[in-house]
């Protein structure tokens, strides 16, 4: 169920062209920035399963650090080094996840459905939407907590939403995951 929830995986100002690994719901993700925006891929090269977060960005391509496969912005393999022939680029593509930048954070969802369900975090972010850490950390935590307490987890089966015990354990699992991610960002 939580795989359908949106979670923050980095602060906007910390996500750069240098790929970073973030663990979300026990899944390793590589988070990096390209010219057209943030990209989030499963942190596993389709060639030998090694982490893409060890790779680098060159132009508009993510280059795997191990044998040099190159992936475009949409996760498609665009070049296979000659030494790996006869594999063709078509054999390889990344599992990609959506990325949304809001409230100074980068958000993603492992099983997106429809519009992003991102907690509303009020106002005191400037027009640039960057994060003033000291002032807003507590506010973010409080507002996520408040949002979770109101969330009806609309993606759940109706019979589950009427079970208060199930709903409350889901909310506390979600809160723990939010807290763990925010801690990792020093928020
Ligand atoms: S593991 Fe990535 S290119 Fe081989």
JSON list of N, CA, C and O in Angstrom, two decimals, residues 6-12 14-15 20-25 27 29-32 38-40 98-100 105-110 177 180-182 184-185:
[
{"chain": "A", "resi": 6, "resn": "UNK", "atom": "N", "xyz": [3.46, 9.11, -1.91]},
{"chain": "A", "resi": 6, "resn": "UNK", "atom": "CA", "xyz": [4.61, 9.93, -2.33]},
{"chain": "A", "resi": 6, "resn": "UNK", "atom": "C", "xyz": [5.49, 10.25, -1.13]},
{"chain": "A", "resi": 6, "resn": "UNK", "atom": "O", "xyz": [4.97, 10.62, -0.07]},
{"chain": "A", "resi": 7, "resn": "UNK", "atom": "N", "xyz": [6.80, 10.12, -1.32]},
{"chain": "A", "resi": 7, "resn": "UNK", "atom": "CA", "xyz": [7.76, 10.37, -0.24]},
{"chain": "A", "resi": 7, "resn": "UNK", "atom": "C", "xyz": [8.86, 11.32, -0.73]},
{"chain": "A", "resi": 7, "resn": "UNK", "atom": "O", "xyz": [9.22, 11.30, -1.91]},
{"chain": "A", "resi": 8, "resn": "UNK", "atom": "N", "xyz": [9.45, 12.09, 0.21]},
{"chain": "A", "resi": 8, "resn": "UNK", "atom": "CA", "xyz": [10.58, 12.95, -0.19]},
{"chain": "A", "resi": 8, "resn": "UNK", "atom": "C", "xyz": [11.88, 12.14, -0.20]},
{"chain": "A", "resi": 8, "resn": "UNK", "atom": "O", "xyz": [12.15, 11.38, 0.72]},
{"chain": "A", "resi": 9, "resn": "UNK", "atom": "N", "xyz": [12.65, 12.28, -1.27]},
{"chain": "A", "resi": 9, "resn": "UNK", "atom": "CA", "xyz": [13.89, 11.51, -1.38]},
{"chain": "A", "resi": 9, "resn": "UNK", "atom": "C", "xyz": [15.13, 12.40, -1.43]},
{"chain": "A", "resi": 9, "resn": "UNK", "atom": "O", "xyz": [16.24, 11.90, -1.61]},
{"chain": "A", "resi": 10, "resn": "UNK", "atom": "N", "xyz": [14.94, 13.71, -1.27]},
{"chain": "A", "resi": 10, "resn": "UNK", "atom": "CA", "xyz": [16.12, 14.57, -1.23]},
{"chain": "A", "resi": 10, "resn": "UNK", "atom": "C", "xyz": [15.69, 16.02, -1.15]},
{"chain": "A", "resi": 10, "resn": "UNK", "atom": "O", "xyz": [14.57, 16.37, -1.50]},
{"chain": "A", "resi": 11, "resn": "UNK", "atom": "N", "xyz": [16.59, 16.82, -0.65]},
{"chain": "A", "resi": 11, "resn": "UNK", "atom": "CA", "xyz": [16.35, 18.26, -0.70]},
{"chain": "A", "resi": 11, "resn": "UNK", "atom": "C", "xyz": [16.73, 18.75, -2.09]},
{"chain": "A", "resi": 11, "resn": "UNK", "atom": "O", "xyz": [17.71, 18.30, -2.67]},
{"chain": "A", "resi": 12, "resn": "UNK", "atom": "N", "xyz": [15.94, 19.68, -2.61]},
{"chain": "A", "resi": 12, "resn": "UNK", "atom": "CA", "xyz": [16.20, 20.19, -3.96]},
{"chain": "A", "resi": 12, "resn": "UNK", "atom": "C", "xyz": [17.66, 20.62, -4.10]},
{"chain": "A", "resi": 12, "resn": "UNK", "atom": "O", "xyz": [18.32, 20.33, -5.09]},
{"chain": "A", "resi": 14, "resn": "UNK", "atom": "N", "xyz": [20.21, 19.54, -2.61]},
{"chain": "A", "resi": 14, "resn": "UNK", "atom": "CA", "xyz": [21.19, 18.47, -2.46]},
{"chain": "A", "resi": 14, "resn": "UNK", "atom": "C", "xyz": [21.21, 17.53, -3.66]},
{"chain": "A", "resi": 14, "resn": "UNK", "atom": "O", "xyz": [22.08, 16.67, -3.75]},
{"chain": "A", "resi": 15, "resn": "UNK", "atom": "N", "xyz": [20.23, 17.64, -4.52]},
{"chain": "A", "resi": 15, "resn": "UNK", "atom": "CA", "xyz": [20.17, 16.74, -5.68]},
{"chain": "A", "resi": 15, "resn": "UNK", "atom": "C", "xyz": [20.91, 17.41, -6.84]},
{"chain": "A", "resi": 15, "resn": "UNK", "atom": "O", "xyz": [20.47, 18.45, -7.35]},
{"chain": "A", "resi": 20, "resn": "UNK", "atom": "N", "xyz": [23.07, 10.01, -6.28]},
{"chain": "A", "resi": 20, "resn": "UNK", "atom": "CA", "xyz": [23.11, 9.60, -4.87]},
{"chain": "A", "resi": 20, "resn": "UNK", "atom": "C", "xyz": [22.15, 8.44, -4.68]},
{"chain": "A", "resi": 20, "resn": "UNK", "atom": "O", "xyz": [21.12, 8.38, -5.34]},
{"chain": "A", "resi": 21, "resn": "UNK", "atom": "N", "xyz": [22.51, 7.56, -3.74]},
{"chain": "A", "resi": 21, "resn": "UNK", "atom": "CA", "xyz": [21.59, 6.47, -3.44]},
{"chain": "A", "resi": 21, "resn": "UNK", "atom": "C", "xyz": [20.67, 6.86, -2.30]},
{"chain": "A", "resi": 21, "resn": "UNK", "atom": "O", "xyz": [21.10, 7.40, -1.28]},
{"chain": "A", "resi": 22, "resn": "UNK", "atom": "N", "xyz": [19.38, 6.59, -2.48]},
{"chain": "A", "resi": 22, "resn": "UNK", "atom": "CA", "xyz": [18.38, 6.79, -1.42]},
{"chain": "A", "resi": 22, "resn": "UNK", "atom": "C", "xyz": [17.59, 5.50, -1.32]},
{"chain": "A", "resi": 22, "resn": "UNK", "atom": "O", "xyz": [17.23, 4.91, -2.35]},
{"chain": "A", "resi": 23, "resn": "UNK", "atom": "N", "xyz": [17.36, 5.04, -0.09]},
{"chain": "A", "resi": 23, "resn": "UNK", "atom": "CA", "xyz": [16.55, 3.83, 0.08]},
{"chain": "A", "resi": 23, "resn": "UNK", "atom": "C", "xyz": [15.14, 4.26, 0.45]},
{"chain": "A", "resi": 23, "resn": "UNK", "atom": "O", "xyz": [14.93, 4.99, 1.41]},
{"chain": "A", "resi": 24, "resn": "UNK", "atom": "N", "xyz": [14.18, 3.82, -0.35]},
{"chain": "A", "resi": 24, "resn": "UNK", "atom": "CA", "xyz": [12.77, 4.13, -0.09]},
{"chain": "A", "resi": 24, "resn": "UNK", "atom": "C", "xyz": [12.02, 2.82, 0.00]},
{"chain": "A", "resi": 24, "resn": "UNK", "atom": "O", "xyz": [12.00, 2.04, -0.96]},
{"chain": "A", "resi": 25, "resn": "UNK", "atom": "N", "xyz": [11.39, 2.58, 1.15]},
{"chain": "A", "resi": 25, "resn": "UNK", "atom": "CA", "xyz": [10.63, 1.34, 1.36]},
{"chain": "A", "resi": 25, "resn": "UNK", "atom": "C", "xyz": [11.46, 0.12, 0.95]},
{"chain": "A", "resi": 25, "resn": "UNK", "atom": "O", "xyz": [11.00, -0.77, 0.22]},
{"chain": "A", "resi": 27, "resn": "UNK", "atom": "N", "xyz": [13.72, -0.18, -1.17]},
{"chain": "A", "resi": 27, "resn": "UNK", "atom": "CA", "xyz": [14.17, -0.23, -2.56]},
{"chain": "A", "resi": 27, "resn": "UNK", "atom": "C", "xyz": [15.25, 0.83, -2.76]},
{"chain": "A", "resi": 27, "resn": "UNK", "atom": "O", "xyz": [15.07, 1.99, -2.38]},
{"chain": "A", "resi": 29, "resn": "UNK", "atom": "N", "xyz": [17.28, 3.51, -4.70]},
{"chain": "A", "resi": 29, "resn": "UNK", "atom": "CA", "xyz": [17.05, 4.40, -5.83]},
{"chain": "A", "resi": 29, "resn": "UNK", "atom": "C", "xyz": [18.31, 5.21, -6.10]},
{"chain": "A", "resi": 29, "resn": "UNK", "atom": "O", "xyz": [19.05, 5.55, -5.17]},
{"chain": "A", "resi": 30, "resn": "UNK", "atom": "N", "xyz": [18.54, 5.52, -7.37]},
{"chain": "A", "resi": 30, "resn": "UNK", "atom": "CA", "xyz": [19.59, 6.49, -7.73]},
{"chain": "A", "resi": 30, "resn": "UNK", "atom": "C", "xyz": [18.88, 7.79, -8.09]},
{"chain": "A", "resi": 30, "resn": "UNK", "atom": "O", "xyz": [17.97, 7.81, -8.92]},
{"chain": "A", "resi": 31, "resn": "UNK", "atom": "N", "xyz": [19.27, 8.87, -7.41]},
{"chain": "A", "resi": 31, "resn": "UNK", "atom": "CA", "xyz": [18.63, 10.17, -7.60]},
{"chain": "A", "resi": 31, "resn": "UNK", "atom": "C", "xyz": [19.69, 11.12, -8.16]},
{"chain": "A", "resi": 31, "resn": "UNK", "atom": "O", "xyz": [20.77, 11.24, -7.60]},
{"chain": "A", "resi": 32, "resn": "UNK", "atom": "N", "xyz": [19.37, 11.77, -9.27]},
{"chain": "A", "resi": 32, "resn": "UNK", "atom": "CA", "xyz": [20.36, 12.66, -9.90]},
{"chain": "A", "resi": 32, "resn": "UNK", "atom": "C", "xyz": [19.65, 13.72, -10.72]},
{"chain": "A", "resi": 32, "resn": "UNK", "atom": "O", "xyz": [18.46, 13.62, -11.01]},
{"chain": "A", "resi": 38, "resn": "UNK", "atom": "N", "xyz": [15.14, 16.56, -12.33]},
{"chain": "A", "resi": 38, "resn": "UNK", "atom": "CA", "xyz": [15.60, 15.44, -11.50]},
{"chain": "A", "resi": 38, "resn": "UNK", "atom": "C", "xyz": [15.13, 14.13, -12.12]},
{"chain": "A", "resi": 38, "resn": "UNK", "atom": "O", "xyz": [14.02, 14.04, -12.65]},
{"chain": "A", "resi": 39, "resn": "UNK", "atom": "N", "xyz": [15.99, 13.14, -12.05]},
{"chain": "A", "resi": 39, "resn": "UNK", "atom": "CA", "xyz": [15.65, 11.80, -12.51]},
{"chain": "A", "resi": 39, "resn": "UNK", "atom": "C", "xyz": [15.83, 10.82, -11.34]},
{"chain": "A", "resi": 39, "resn": "UNK", "atom": "O", "xyz": [16.75, 10.98, -10.53]},
{"chain": "A", "resi": 40, "resn": "UNK", "atom": "N", "xyz": [14.94, 9.83, -11.29]},
{"chain": "A", "resi": 40, "resn": "UNK", "atom": "CA", "xyz": [15.01, 8.83, -10.22]},
{"chain": "A", "resi": 40, "resn": "UNK", "atom": "C", "xyz": [14.86, 7.45, -10.88]},
{"chain": "A", "resi": 40, "resn": "UNK", "atom": "O", "xyz": [13.89, 7.18, -11.58]},
{"chain": "A", "resi": 98, "resn": "UNK", "atom": "N", "xyz": [8.73, 8.68, -11.06]},
{"chain": "A", "resi": 98, "resn": "UNK", "atom": "CA", "xyz": [8.50, 10.12, -11.27]},
{"chain": "A", "resi": 98, "resn": "UNK", "atom": "C", "xyz": [9.24, 10.97, -10.23]},
{"chain": "A", "resi": 98, "resn": "UNK", "atom": "O", "xyz": [9.54, 10.48, -9.14]},
{"chain": "A", "resi": 99, "resn": "UNK", "atom": "N", "xyz": [9.51, 12.21, -10.59]},
{"chain": "A", "resi": 99, "resn": "UNK", "atom": "CA", "xyz": [10.15, 13.14, -9.65]},
{"chain": "A", "resi": 99, "resn": "UNK", "atom": "C", "xyz": [9.38, 14.46, -9.68]},
{"chain": "A", "resi": 99, "resn": "UNK", "atom": "O", "xyz": [9.09, 14.99, -10.75]},
{"chain": "A", "resi": 100, "resn": "UNK", "atom": "N", "xyz": [9.01, 14.95, -8.50]},
{"chain": "A", "resi": 100, "resn": "UNK", "atom": "CA", "xyz": [8.32, 16.24, -8.38]},
{"chain": "A", "resi": 100, "resn": "UNK", "atom": "C", "xyz": [9.10, 17.08, -7.38]},
{"chain": "A", "resi": 100, "resn": "UNK", "atom": "O", "xyz": [9.45, 16.58, -6.30]},
{"chain": "A", "resi": 105, "resn": "UNK", "atom": "N", "xyz": [11.75, 20.13, -1.61]},
{"chain": "A", "resi": 105, "resn": "UNK", "atom": "CA", "xyz": [12.11, 18.72, -1.56]},
{"chain": "A", "resi": 105, "resn": "UNK", "atom": "C", "xyz": [11.80, 18.05, -2.90]},
{"chain": "A", "resi": 105, "resn": "UNK", "atom": "O", "xyz": [10.96, 18.54, -3.66]},
{"chain": "A", "resi": 106, "resn": "UNK", "atom": "N", "xyz": [12.49, 16.94, -3.15]},
{"chain": "A", "resi": 106, "resn": "UNK", "atom": "CA", "xyz": [12.19, 16.12, -4.33]},
{"chain": "A", "resi": 106, "resn": "UNK", "atom": "C", "xyz": [11.36, 14.92, -3.86]},
{"chain": "A", "resi": 106, "resn": "UNK", "atom": "O", "xyz": [11.75, 14.24, -2.91]},
{"chain": "A", "resi": 107, "resn": "UNK", "atom": "N", "xyz": [10.21, 14.70, -4.50]},
{"chain": "A", "resi": 107, "resn": "UNK", "atom": "CA", "xyz": [9.29, 13.65, -4.08]},
{"chain": "A", "resi": 107, "resn": "UNK", "atom": "C", "xyz": [9.18, 12.59, -5.16]},
{"chain": "A", "resi": 107, "resn": "UNK", "atom": "O", "xyz": [9.27, 12.88, -6.35]},
{"chain": "A", "resi": 108, "resn": "UNK", "atom": "N", "xyz": [8.94, 11.35, -4.72]},
{"chain": "A", "resi": 108, "resn": "UNK", "atom": "CA", "xyz": [8.68, 10.30, -5.70]},
{"chain": "A", "resi": 108, "resn": "UNK", "atom": "C", "xyz": [7.69, 9.29, -5.15]},
{"chain": "A", "resi": 108, "resn": "UNK", "atom": "O", "xyz": [7.31, 9.34, -3.97]},
{"chain": "A", "resi": 109, "resn": "UNK", "atom": "N", "xyz": [7.28, 8.39, -6.02]},
{"chain": "A", "resi": 109, "resn": "UNK", "atom": "CA", "xyz": [6.32, 7.36, -5.66]},
{"chain": "A", "resi": 109, "resn": "UNK", "atom": "C", "xyz": [6.68, 6.11, -6.45]},
{"chain": "A", "resi": 109, "resn": "UNK", "atom": "O", "xyz": [7.02, 6.19, -7.63]},
{"chain": "A", "resi": 110, "resn": "UNK", "atom": "N", "xyz": [6.66, 4.96, -5.78]},
{"chain": "A", "resi": 110, "resn": "UNK", "atom": "CA", "xyz": [7.07, 3.72, -6.45]},
{"chain": "A", "resi": 110, "resn": "UNK", "atom": "C", "xyz": [5.96, 3.15, -7.34]},
{"chain": "A", "resi": 110, "resn": "UNK", "atom": "O", "xyz": [6.24, 2.42, -8.29]},
{"chain": "A", "resi": 177, "resn": "UNK", "atom": "N", "xyz": [8.59, 6.17, 7.87]},
{"chain": "A", "resi": 177, "resn": "UNK", "atom": "CA", "xyz": [9.35, 6.27, 6.63]},
{"chain": "A", "resi": 177, "resn": "UNK", "atom": "C", "xyz": [9.65, 7.74, 6.30]},
{"chain": "A", "resi": 177, "resn": "UNK", "atom": "O", "xyz": [10.76, 8.09, 5.92]},
{"chain": "A", "resi": 180, "resn": "UNK", "atom": "N", "xyz": [12.42, 8.85, 8.69]},
{"chain": "A", "resi": 180, "resn": "UNK", "atom": "CA", "xyz": [13.72, 8.30, 8.33]},
{"chain": "A", "resi": 180, "resn": "UNK", "atom": "C", "xyz": [14.32, 9.07, 7.15]},
{"chain": "A", "resi": 180, "resn": "UNK", "atom": "O", "xyz": [15.50, 9.42, 7.14]},
{"chain": "A", "resi": 181, "resn": "UNK", "atom": "N", "xyz": [13.47, 9.38, 6.17]},
{"chain": "A", "resi": 181, "resn": "UNK", "atom": "CA", "xyz": [13.97, 10.10, 4.99]},
{"chain": "A", "resi": 181, "resn": "UNK", "atom": "C", "xyz": [14.36, 11.53, 5.36]},
{"chain": "A", "resi": 181, "resn": "UNK", "atom": "O", "xyz": [15.39, 12.04, 4.90]},
{"chain": "A", "resi": 182, "resn": "UNK", "atom": "N", "xyz": [13.54, 12.18, 6.20]},
{"chain": "A", "resi": 182, "resn": "UNK", "atom": "CA", "xyz": [13.86, 13.56, 6.59]},
{"chain": "A", "resi": 182, "resn": "UNK", "atom": "C", "xyz": [15.15, 13.59, 7.43]},
{"chain": "A", "resi": 182, "resn": "UNK", "atom": "O", "xyz": [15.98, 14.49, 7.26]},
{"chain": "A", "resi": 184, "resn": "UNK", "atom": "N", "xyz": [17.62, 11.57, 7.12]},
{"chain": "A", "resi": 184, "resn": "UNK", "atom": "CA", "xyz": [18.75, 11.37, 6.19]},
{"chain": "A", "resi": 184, "resn": "UNK", "atom": "C", "xyz": [19.09, 12.67, 5.45]},
{"chain": "A", "resi": 184, "resn": "UNK", "atom": "O", "xyz": [20.21, 12.85, 4.98]},
{"chain": "A", "resi": 185, "resn": "UNK", "atom": "N", "xyz": [18.11, 13.58, 5.37]},
{"chain": "A", "resi": 185, "resn": "UNK", "atom": "CA", "xyz": [18.36, 14.87, 4.70]},
{"chain": "A", "resi": 185, "resn": "UNK", "atom": "C", "xyz": [18.77, 15.94, 5.70]},
{"chain": "A", "resi": 185, "resn": "UNK", "atom": "O", "xyz": [18.84, 17.12, 5.35]}
]
